[in-house]
Amino acid sequence: MDAIRSTFVRNILKEEGIRFIKNQGIAISSATKVRSGNLIKNRKAIVSGTDANPQLHVELPAYARFLDIRRKFRRSRRGQTKRSSARGMRIYNRFVMGHYYGIAERLQFEFTQETVDLIRANWKGAFDGK
């Protein structure tokens, strides 16, 4: 049963990683003017870890996190600072926390007997050569 549970968790993490990259890519495309495309191209979702403890790692360029931060001050031409109400690009925190809760909900409610039977049927088909 532990092998079935770990396969289920790996599948959920893989699907959510792909969904995260796709949804964040759409938001990045709409929020930025694509210059080099580095922010969109250099993102990966990798499922790693042991069978008992799979983990989802999302690799992003280092500066992606800082684009999300709101700028509090804006410099004028004379070097004076003014308070700014500019929002960040909303391309990091919104997606990380949204997908975190989505993963938790799917892991909590989607592991049913039907899922176990489906995974067993896929394994049986793989061993029978179908």
mmCIF file of N, CA and C in Angstrom:
data_model
loop_
_atom_site.group_PDB
_atom_site.id
_atom_site.type_symbol
_atom_site.label_atom_id
_atom_site.label_comp_id
_atom_site.label_asym_id
_atom_site.label_seq_id
_atom_site.Cartn_x
_atom_site.Cartn_y
_atom_site.Cartn_z
ATOM 1 N N MET A 1 0.821 -1.197 0.000
ATOM 2 C CA MET A 1 0.000 0.000 0.000
ATOM 3 C C MET A 1 0.864 1.260 0.000
ATOM 4 N N ASP A 2 2.048 1.189 0.614
ATOM 5 C CA ASP A 2 2.935 2.350 0.645
ATOM 6 C C ASP A 2 3.446 2.701 -0.744
ATOM 7 N N ALA A 3 3.677 1.696 -1.578
ATOM 8 C CA ALA A 3 4.134 1.954 -2.949
ATOM 9 C C ALA A 3 3.035 2.643 -3.752
ATOM 10 N N ILE A 4 1.797 2.247 -3.532
ATOM 11 C CA ILE A 4 0.681 2.879 -4.237
ATOM 12 C C ILE A 4 0.530 4.324 -3.778
ATOM 13 N N ARG A 5 0.644 4.553 -2.484
ATOM 14 C CA ARG A 5 0.528 5.910 -1.943
ATOM 15 C C ARG A 5 1.648 6.807 -2.466
ATOM 16 N N SER A 6 2.871 6.300 -2.529
ATOM 17 C CA SER A 6 3.987 7.120 -3.020
ATOM 18 C C SER A 6 3.839 7.401 -4.519
ATOM 19 N N THR A 7 3.318 6.432 -5.283
ATOM 20 C CA THR A 7 3.044 6.668 -6.699
ATOM 21 C C THR A 7 1.971 7.737 -6.870
ATOM 22 N N PHE A 8 0.940 7.684 -6.044
ATOM 23 C CA PHE A 8 -0.114 8.691 -6.084
ATOM 24 C C PHE A 8 0.447 10.081 -5.778
ATOM 25 N N VAL A 9 1.261 10.188 -4.744
ATOM 26 C CA VAL A 9 1.834 11.482 -4.360
ATOM 27 C C VAL A 9 2.752 12.004 -5.465
ATOM 28 N N ARG A 10 3.569 11.135 -6.035
ATOM 29 C CA ARG A 10 4.456 11.560 -7.140
ATOM 30 C C ARG A 10 3.646 12.072 -8.333
ATOM 31 N N ASN A 11 2.564 11.379 -8.677
ATOM 32 C CA ASN A 11 1.726 11.806 -9.794
ATOM 33 C C ASN A 11 1.095 13.173 -9.530
ATOM 34 N N ILE A 12 0.601 13.373 -8.317
ATOM 35 C CA ILE A 12 -0.008 14.657 -7.956
ATOM 36 C C ILE A 12 1.038 15.766 -8.028
ATOM 37 N N LEU A 13 2.219 15.522 -7.477
ATOM 38 C CA LEU A 13 3.269 16.539 -7.496
ATOM 39 C C LEU A 13 3.714 16.862 -8.923
ATOM 40 N N LYS A 14 3.805 15.840 -9.765
ATOM 41 C CA LYS A 14 4.202 16.067 -11.159
ATOM 42 C C LYS A 14 3.157 16.904 -11.887
ATOM 43 N N GLU A 15 1.872 16.569 -11.714
ATOM 44 C CA GLU A 15 0.799 17.325 -12.366
ATOM 45 C C GLU A 15 0.752 18.769 -11.879
ATOM 46 N N GLU A 16 0.891 18.956 -10.571
ATOM 47 C CA GLU A 16 0.843 20.306 -10.016
ATOM 48 C C GLU A 16 2.071 21.125 -10.419
ATOM 49 N N GLY A 17 3.218 20.483 -10.564
ATOM 50 C CA GLY A 17 4.415 21.184 -11.031
ATOM 51 C C GLY A 17 4.245 21.687 -12.454
ATOM 52 N N ILE A 18 3.680 20.848 -13.308
ATOM 53 C CA ILE A 18 3.426 21.248 -14.694
ATOM 54 C C ILE A 18 2.406 22.382 -14.735
ATOM 55 N N ARG A 19 1.375 22.266 -13.917
ATOM 56 C CA ARG A 19 0.342 23.305 -13.864
ATOM 57 C C ARG A 19 0.903 24.623 -13.339
ATOM 58 N N PHE A 20 1.789 24.549 -12.352
ATOM 59 C CA PHE A 20 2.432 25.745 -11.799
ATOM 60 C C PHE A 20 3.248 26.471 -12.868
ATOM 61 N N ILE A 21 4.074 25.719 -13.595
ATOM 62 C CA ILE A 21 4.918 26.319 -14.632
ATOM 63 C C ILE A 21 4.054 26.953 -15.718
ATOM 64 N N LYS A 22 2.984 26.275 -16.118
ATOM 65 C CA LYS A 22 2.102 26.810 -17.163
ATOM 66 C C LYS A 22 1.402 28.088 -16.707
ATOM 67 N N ASN A 23 0.788 28.068 -15.521
ATOM 68 C CA ASN A 23 0.052 29.230 -15.030
ATOM 69 C C ASN A 23 0.973 30.415 -14.750
ATOM 70 N N GLN A 24 2.138 30.146 -14.190
ATOM 71 C CA GLN A 24 3.064 31.228 -13.914
ATOM 72 C C GLN A 24 3.612 31.812 -15.219
ATOM 73 N N GLY A 25 3.816 30.980 -16.217
ATOM 74 C CA GLY A 25 4.278 31.462 -17.517
ATOM 75 C C GLY A 25 3.284 32.413 -18.159
ATOM 76 N N ILE A 26 2.011 32.114 -18.026
ATOM 77 C CA ILE A 26 0.975 33.000 -18.556
ATOM 78 C C ILE A 26 1.027 34.351 -17.849
ATOM 79 N N ALA A 27 1.169 34.331 -16.516
ATOM 80 C CA ALA A 27 1.224 35.575 -15.751
ATOM 81 C C ALA A 27 2.490 36.366 -16.059
ATOM 82 N N ILE A 28 3.609 35.683 -16.232
ATOM 83 C CA ILE A 28 4.861 36.370 -16.563
ATOM 84 C C ILE A 28 4.743 37.030 -17.930
ATOM 85 N N SER A 29 4.165 36.328 -18.877
ATOM 86 C CA SER A 29 4.008 36.883 -20.226
ATOM 87 C C SER A 29 3.145 38.132 -20.221
ATOM 88 N N SER A 30 2.106 38.138 -19.408
ATOM 89 C CA SER A 30 1.227 39.306 -19.381
ATOM 90 C C SER A 30 1.786 40.441 -18.529
ATOM 91 N N ALA A 31 2.635 40.147 -17.539
ATOM 92 C CA ALA A 31 3.149 41.182 -16.637
ATOM 93 C C ALA A 31 4.438 41.825 -17.120
ATOM 94 N N THR A 32 5.199 41.136 -17.944
ATOM 95 C CA THR A 32 6.486 41.674 -18.366
ATOM 96 C C THR A 32 6.523 41.863 -19.870
ATOM 97 N N LYS A 33 7.412 42.720 -20.258
ATOM 98 C CA LYS A 33 7.717 42.847 -21.681
ATOM 99 C C LYS A 33 8.889 41.910 -21.926
ATOM 100 N N VAL A 34 8.676 40.883 -22.694
ATOM 101 C CA VAL A 34 9.693 39.862 -22.895
ATOM 102 C C VAL A 34 10.861 40.465 -23.668
ATOM 103 N N ARG A 35 12.016 40.407 -23.046
ATOM 104 C CA ARG A 35 13.217 40.910 -23.707
ATOM 105 C C ARG A 35 14.099 39.739 -24.103
ATOM 106 N N SER A 36 14.653 39.068 -23.112
ATOM 107 C CA SER A 36 15.504 37.924 -23.436
ATOM 108 C C SER A 36 14.755 36.602 -23.284
ATOM 109 N N GLY A 37 13.657 36.608 -22.556
ATOM 110 C CA GLY A 37 12.904 35.386 -22.334
ATOM 111 C C GLY A 37 13.506 34.507 -21.253
ATOM 112 N N ASN A 38 14.509 35.004 -20.557
ATOM 113 C CA ASN A 38 15.195 34.231 -19.524
ATOM 114 C C ASN A 38 14.255 33.834 -18.395
ATOM 115 N N LEU A 39 13.351 34.719 -18.025
ATOM 116 C CA LEU A 39 12.443 34.453 -16.916
ATOM 117 C C LEU A 39 11.478 33.316 -17.235
ATOM 118 N N ILE A 40 11.080 33.186 -18.476
ATOM 119 C CA ILE A 40 10.140 32.133 -18.864
ATOM 120 C C ILE A 40 10.869 30.829 -19.180
ATOM 121 N N LYS A 41 11.999 30.915 -19.850
ATOM 122 C CA LYS A 41 12.705 29.712 -20.304
ATOM 123 C C LYS A 41 13.371 28.928 -19.178
ATOM 124 N N ASN A 42 13.886 29.593 -18.168
ATOM 125 C CA ASN A 42 14.689 28.930 -17.137
ATOM 126 C C ASN A 42 13.878 28.570 -15.901
ATOM 127 N N ARG A 43 12.745 27.936 -16.088
ATOM 128 C CA ARG A 43 11.920 27.457 -14.982
ATOM 129 C C ARG A 43 11.695 25.968 -15.156
ATOM 130 N N LYS A 44 11.790 25.227 -14.061
ATOM 131 C CA LYS A 44 11.585 23.774 -14.102
ATOM 132 C C LYS A 44 10.830 23.329 -12.860
ATOM 133 N N ALA A 45 10.073 22.292 -13.006
ATOM 134 C CA ALA A 45 9.424 21.630 -11.873
ATOM 135 C C ALA A 45 9.949 20.209 -11.838
ATOM 136 N N ILE A 46 10.617 19.850 -10.736
ATOM 137 C CA ILE A 46 11.276 18.548 -10.610
ATOM 138 C C ILE A 46 10.731 17.837 -9.374
ATOM 139 N N VAL A 47 10.313 16.599 -9.549
ATOM 140 C CA VAL A 47 9.895 15.765 -8.424
ATOM 141 C C VAL A 47 11.075 14.886 -8.057
ATOM 142 N N SER A 48 11.515 14.990 -6.820
ATOM 143 C CA SER A 48 12.664 14.209 -6.369
ATOM 144 C C SER A 48 12.365 13.639 -4.985
ATOM 145 N N GLY A 49 13.344 13.004 -4.416
ATOM 146 C CA GLY A 49 13.188 12.412 -3.096
ATOM 147 C C GLY A 49 12.984 10.914 -3.172
ATOM 148 N N THR A 50 12.903 10.301 -2.016
ATOM 149 C CA THR A 50 12.713 8.858 -1.945
ATOM 150 C C THR A 50 11.247 8.519 -2.164
ATOM 151 N N ASP A 51 10.972 7.230 -2.303
ATOM 152 C CA ASP A 51 9.587 6.803 -2.494
ATOM 153 C C ASP A 51 8.719 7.142 -1.290
ATOM 154 N N ALA A 52 9.301 7.115 -0.109
ATOM 155 C CA ALA A 52 8.533 7.414 1.093
ATOM 156 C C ALA A 52 8.327 8.914 1.277
ATOM 157 N N ASN A 53 9.180 9.743 0.651
ATOM 158 C CA ASN A 53 9.113 11.181 0.864
ATOM 159 C C ASN A 53 9.384 11.945 -0.431
ATOM 160 N N PRO A 54 8.469 11.904 -1.402
ATOM 161 C CA PRO A 54 8.693 12.667 -2.629
ATOM 162 C C PRO A 54 8.541 14.165 -2.371
ATOM 163 N N GLN A 55 9.305 14.969 -3.129
ATOM 164 C CA GLN A 55 9.287 16.414 -2.958
ATOM 165 C C GLN A 55 9.220 17.086 -4.321
ATOM 166 N N LEU A 56 8.533 18.217 -4.374
ATOM 167 C CA LEU A 56 8.442 19.014 -5.589
ATOM 168 C C LEU A 56 9.365 20.216 -5.437
ATOM 169 N N HIS A 57 10.279 20.370 -6.385
ATOM 170 C CA HIS A 57 11.183 21.515 -6.410
ATOM 171 C C HIS A 57 10.884 22.308 -7.672
ATOM 172 N N VAL A 58 10.631 23.594 -7.498
ATOM 173 C CA VAL A 58 10.409 24.475 -8.639
ATOM 174 C C VAL A 58 11.616 25.389 -8.731
ATOM 175 N N GLU A 59 12.335 25.293 -9.840
ATOM 176 C CA GLU A 59 13.520 26.112 -10.041
ATOM 177 C C GLU A 59 13.145 27.321 -10.885
ATOM 178 N N LEU A 60 13.501 28.486 -10.378
ATOM 179 C CA LEU A 60 13.231 29.746 -11.052
ATOM 180 C C LEU A 60 14.514 30.558 -11.097
ATOM 181 N N PRO A 61 14.628 31.520 -12.015
ATOM 182 C CA PRO A 61 15.770 32.428 -11.950
ATOM 183 C C PRO A 61 15.758 33.183 -10.620
ATOM 184 N N ALA A 62 16.928 33.511 -10.115
ATOM 185 C CA ALA A 62 17.046 34.109 -8.785
ATOM 186 C C ALA A 62 16.290 35.425 -8.660
ATOM 187 N N TYR A 63 16.227 36.194 -9.704
ATOM 188 C CA TYR A 63 15.598 37.507 -9.603
ATOM 189 C C TYR A 63 14.071 37.460 -9.703
ATOM 190 N N ALA A 64 13.500 36.318 -9.988
ATOM 191 C CA ALA A 64 12.044 36.219 -10.118
ATOM 192 C C ALA A 64 11.347 36.570 -8.808
ATOM 193 N N ARG A 65 11.926 36.194 -7.705
ATOM 194 C CA ARG A 65 11.335 36.482 -6.400
ATOM 195 C C ARG A 65 11.290 37.985 -6.133
ATOM 196 N N PHE A 66 12.295 38.718 -6.593
ATOM 197 C CA PHE A 66 12.379 40.144 -6.316
ATOM 198 C C PHE A 66 11.441 40.969 -7.197
ATOM 199 N N LEU A 67 11.025 40.426 -8.312
ATOM 200 C CA LEU A 67 10.063 41.135 -9.155
ATOM 201 C C LEU A 67 8.689 41.194 -8.503
ATOM 202 N N ASP A 68 8.451 40.297 -7.564
ATOM 203 C CA ASP A 68 7.167 40.214 -6.888
ATOM 204 C C ASP A 68 7.044 41.230 -5.757
ATOM 205 N N ILE A 69 8.159 41.735 -5.282
ATOM 206 C CA ILE A 69 8.163 42.637 -4.130
ATOM 207 C C ILE A 69 7.691 44.020 -4.557
ATOM 208 N N ARG A 70 6.856 44.607 -3.734
ATOM 209 C CA ARG A 70 6.338 45.944 -4.008
ATOM 210 C C ARG A 70 7.426 46.975 -3.773
ATOM 211 N N ARG A 71 7.548 47.916 -4.701
ATOM 212 C CA ARG A 71 8.508 49.005 -4.527
ATOM 213 C C ARG A 71 7.864 50.074 -3.666
ATOM 214 N N LYS A 72 8.476 50.385 -2.528
ATOM 215 C CA LYS A 72 7.892 51.365 -1.627
ATOM 216 C C LYS A 72 8.311 52.785 -1.977
ATOM 217 N N PHE A 73 9.513 52.929 -2.496
ATOM 218 C CA PHE A 73 10.005 54.263 -2.813
ATOM 219 C C PHE A 73 10.411 54.333 -4.268
ATOM 220 N N ARG A 74 10.233 55.490 -4.836
ATOM 221 C CA ARG A 74 10.608 55.711 -6.213
ATOM 222 C C ARG A 74 11.505 56.942 -6.260
ATOM 223 N N ARG A 75 12.602 56.858 -6.962
ATOM 224 C CA ARG A 75 13.524 57.990 -7.056
ATOM 225 C C ARG A 75 13.125 58.885 -8.221
ATOM 226 N N SER A 76 13.181 60.157 -7.970
ATOM 227 C CA SER A 76 12.939 61.108 -9.047
ATOM 228 C C SER A 76 14.279 61.484 -9.680
ATOM 229 N N ARG A 77 14.255 62.352 -10.631
ATOM 230 C CA ARG A 77 15.489 62.717 -11.330
ATOM 231 C C ARG A 77 16.469 63.463 -10.433
ATOM 232 N N ARG A 78 15.985 64.156 -9.469
ATOM 233 C CA ARG A 78 16.847 64.954 -8.594
ATOM 234 C C ARG A 78 17.388 64.151 -7.415
ATOM 235 N N GLY A 79 17.092 62.885 -7.352
ATOM 236 C CA GLY A 79 17.596 62.039 -6.274
ATOM 237 C C GLY A 79 16.704 62.016 -5.060
ATOM 238 N N GLN A 80 15.596 62.732 -5.111
ATOM 239 C CA GLN A 80 14.677 62.732 -3.985
ATOM 240 C C GLN A 80 13.804 61.484 -4.061
ATOM 241 N N THR A 81 13.402 60.994 -2.921
ATOM 242 C CA THR A 81 12.548 59.811 -2.922
ATOM 243 C C THR A 81 11.110 60.209 -2.670
ATOM 244 N N LYS A 82 10.213 59.527 -3.294
ATOM 245 C CA LYS A 82 8.789 59.742 -3.108
ATOM 246 C C LYS A 82 8.150 58.401 -2.807
ATOM 247 N N ARG A 83 7.136 58.435 -2.006
ATOM 248 C CA ARG A 83 6.403 57.216 -1.686
ATOM 249 C C ARG A 83 5.670 56.751 -2.940
ATOM 250 N N SER A 84 5.747 55.477 -3.240
ATOM 251 C CA SER A 84 5.120 54.937 -4.438
ATOM 252 C C SER A 84 4.085 53.899 -4.048
ATOM 253 N N SER A 85 3.044 53.834 -4.811
ATOM 254 C CA SER A 85 2.035 52.807 -4.564
ATOM 255 C C SER A 85 2.110 51.708 -5.616
ATOM 256 N N ALA A 86 3.243 51.625 -6.293
ATOM 257 C CA ALA A 86 3.400 50.618 -7.344
ATOM 258 C C ALA A 86 3.385 49.222 -6.747
ATOM 259 N N ARG A 87 2.630 48.345 -7.368
ATOM 260 C CA ARG A 87 2.565 46.964 -6.911
ATOM 261 C C ARG A 87 3.651 46.159 -7.595
ATOM 262 N N GLY A 88 4.014 45.069 -6.974
ATOM 263 C CA GLY A 88 4.931 44.149 -7.614
ATOM 264 C C GLY A 88 4.240 43.471 -8.786
ATOM 265 N N MET A 89 4.964 42.643 -9.476
ATOM 266 C CA MET A 89 4.399 41.994 -10.659
ATOM 267 C C MET A 89 3.479 40.827 -10.340
ATOM 268 N N ARG A 90 3.447 40.377 -9.118
ATOM 269 C CA ARG A 90 2.577 39.281 -8.679
ATOM 270 C C ARG A 90 2.797 38.017 -9.503
ATOM 271 N N ILE A 91 4.044 37.603 -9.600
ATOM 272 C CA ILE A 91 4.360 36.409 -10.382
ATOM 273 C C ILE A 91 5.006 35.310 -9.550
ATOM 274 N N TYR A 92 5.114 35.496 -8.242
ATOM 275 C CA TYR A 92 5.764 34.473 -7.429
ATOM 276 C C TYR A 92 4.870 34.023 -6.273
ATOM 277 N N ASN A 93 4.653 34.870 -5.284
ATOM 278 C CA ASN A 93 3.932 34.462 -4.071
ATOM 279 C C ASN A 93 2.532 33.952 -4.366
ATOM 280 N N ARG A 94 1.832 34.621 -5.251
ATOM 281 C CA ARG A 94 0.457 34.239 -5.567
ATOM 282 C C ARG A 94 0.401 32.807 -6.085
ATOM 283 N N PHE A 95 1.357 32.435 -6.907
ATOM 284 C CA PHE A 95 1.347 31.092 -7.497
ATOM 285 C C PHE A 95 1.871 30.048 -6.526
ATOM 286 N N VAL A 96 2.888 30.388 -5.767
ATOM 287 C CA VAL A 96 3.437 29.419 -4.818
ATOM 288 C C VAL A 96 2.394 29.041 -3.780
ATOM 289 N N MET A 97 1.757 30.028 -3.168
ATOM 290 C CA MET A 97 0.790 29.722 -2.120
ATOM 291 C C MET A 97 -0.477 29.089 -2.695
ATOM 292 N N GLY A 98 -0.910 29.534 -3.863
ATOM 293 C CA GLY A 98 -2.093 28.937 -4.486
ATOM 294 C C GLY A 98 -1.888 27.474 -4.810
ATOM 295 N N HIS A 99 -0.744 27.132 -5.351
ATOM 296 C CA HIS A 99 -0.475 25.736 -5.696
ATOM 297 C C HIS A 99 -0.178 24.904 -4.448
ATOM 298 N N TYR A 100 0.384 25.521 -3.429
ATOM 299 C CA TYR A 100 0.622 24.815 -2.170
ATOM 300 C C TYR A 100 -0.705 24.320 -1.602
ATOM 301 N N TYR A 101 -1.693 25.196 -1.542
ATOM 302 C CA TYR A 101 -2.995 24.798 -1.013
ATOM 303 C C TYR A 101 -3.706 23.820 -1.947
ATOM 304 N N GLY A 102 -3.502 23.969 -3.251
ATOM 305 C CA GLY A 102 -4.086 23.028 -4.207
ATOM 306 C C GLY A 102 -3.528 21.625 -4.041
ATOM 307 N N ILE A 103 -2.214 21.534 -3.822
ATOM 308 C CA ILE A 103 -1.575 20.234 -3.601
ATOM 309 C C ILE A 103 -2.100 19.606 -2.323
ATOM 310 N N ALA A 104 -2.192 20.398 -1.264
ATOM 311 C CA ALA A 104 -2.682 19.870 0.016
ATOM 312 C C ALA A 104 -4.105 19.345 -0.114
ATOM 313 N N GLU A 105 -4.948 20.064 -0.818
ATOM 314 C CA GLU A 105 -6.333 19.629 -0.983
ATOM 315 C C GLU A 105 -6.423 18.347 -1.808
ATOM 316 N N ARG A 106 -5.659 18.286 -2.894
ATOM 317 C CA ARG A 106 -5.691 17.081 -3.729
ATOM 318 C C ARG A 106 -5.170 15.868 -2.965
ATOM 319 N N LEU A 107 -4.108 16.028 -2.187
ATOM 320 C CA LEU A 107 -3.571 14.905 -1.420
ATOM 321 C C LEU A 107 -4.556 14.450 -0.350
ATOM 322 N N GLN A 108 -5.322 15.379 0.174
ATOM 323 C CA GLN A 108 -6.259 15.040 1.235
ATOM 324 C C GLN A 108 -7.498 14.316 0.716
ATOM 325 N N PHE A 109 -8.016 14.738 -0.435
ATOM 326 C CA PHE A 109 -9.317 14.244 -0.858
ATOM 327 C C PHE A 109 -9.305 13.287 -2.048
ATOM 328 N N GLU A 110 -8.243 13.212 -2.821
ATOM 329 C CA GLU A 110 -8.269 12.397 -4.027
ATOM 330 C C GLU A 110 -7.727 10.979 -3.853
ATOM 331 N N PHE A 111 -7.210 10.628 -2.709
ATOM 332 C CA PHE A 111 -6.703 9.273 -2.498
ATOM 333 C C PHE A 111 -7.867 8.401 -2.045
ATOM 334 N N THR A 112 -8.574 7.848 -3.023
ATOM 335 C CA THR A 112 -9.741 7.017 -2.743
ATOM 336 C C THR A 112 -9.456 5.592 -3.213
ATOM 337 N N GLN A 113 -10.404 4.709 -2.992
ATOM 338 C CA GLN A 113 -10.247 3.327 -3.428
ATOM 339 C C GLN A 113 -10.205 3.240 -4.952
ATOM 340 N N GLU A 114 -10.920 4.125 -5.631
ATOM 341 C CA GLU A 114 -10.887 4.151 -7.093
ATOM 342 C C GLU A 114 -9.480 4.478 -7.599
ATOM 343 N N THR A 115 -8.819 5.398 -6.924
ATOM 344 C CA THR A 115 -7.451 5.769 -7.297
ATOM 345 C C THR A 115 -6.511 4.593 -7.086
ATOM 346 N N VAL A 116 -6.655 3.897 -5.976
ATOM 347 C CA VAL A 116 -5.822 2.726 -5.684
ATOM 348 C C VAL A 116 -6.032 1.663 -6.756
ATOM 349 N N ASP A 117 -7.293 1.417 -7.129
ATOM 350 C CA ASP A 117 -7.589 0.424 -8.166
ATOM 351 C C ASP A 117 -7.009 0.831 -9.516
ATOM 352 N N LEU A 118 -7.059 2.103 -9.841
ATOM 353 C CA LEU A 118 -6.507 2.591 -11.104
ATOM 354 C C LEU A 118 -4.991 2.412 -11.159
ATOM 355 N N ILE A 119 -4.312 2.736 -10.065
ATOM 356 C CA ILE A 119 -2.852 2.566 -10.015
ATOM 357 C C ILE A 119 -2.490 1.087 -10.118
ATOM 358 N N ARG A 120 -3.239 0.220 -9.418
ATOM 359 C CA ARG A 120 -2.977 -1.220 -9.508
ATOM 360 C C ARG A 120 -3.193 -1.742 -10.920
ATOM 361 N N ALA A 121 -4.231 -1.239 -11.588
ATOM 362 C CA ALA A 121 -4.509 -1.673 -12.964
ATOM 363 C C ALA A 121 -3.384 -1.225 -13.902
ATOM 364 N N ASN A 122 -2.876 -0.016 -13.697
ATOM 365 C CA ASN A 122 -1.751 0.458 -14.519
ATOM 366 C C ASN A 122 -0.511 -0.389 -14.283
ATOM 367 N N TRP A 123 -0.254 -0.751 -13.036
ATOM 368 C CA TRP A 123 0.889 -1.603 -12.729
ATOM 369 C C TRP A 123 0.728 -2.988 -13.344
ATOM 370 N N LYS A 124 -0.481 -3.535 -13.235
ATOM 371 C CA LYS A 124 -0.726 -4.856 -13.779
ATOM 372 C C LYS A 124 -0.549 -4.853 -15.293
ATOM 373 N N GLY A 125 -1.042 -3.810 -15.964
ATOM 374 C CA GLY A 125 -0.855 -3.689 -17.420
ATOM 375 C C GLY A 125 0.600 -3.558 -17.800
ATOM 376 N N ALA A 126 1.382 -2.887 -16.965
ATOM 377 C CA ALA A 126 2.816 -2.731 -17.254
ATOM 378 C C ALA A 126 3.549 -4.061 -17.094
ATOM 379 N N PHE A 127 3.151 -4.856 -16.124
ATOM 380 C CA PHE A 127 3.826 -6.139 -15.902
ATOM 381 C C PHE A 127 3.359 -7.209 -16.897
ATOM 382 N N ASP A 128 2.123 -7.076 -17.387
ATOM 383 C CA ASP A 128 1.616 -8.044 -18.355
ATOM 384 C C ASP A 128 2.054 -7.727 -19.780
ATOM 385 N N GLY A 129 2.666 -6.570 -19.973
ATOM 386 C CA GLY A 129 3.130 -6.180 -21.306
ATOM 387 C C GLY A 129 2.062 -5.546 -22.160
ATOM 388 N N LYS A 130 0.983 -5.064 -21.568
ATOM 389 C CA LYS A 130 -0.108 -4.419 -22.324
ATOM 390 C C LYS A 130 0.172 -2.974 -22.526
#
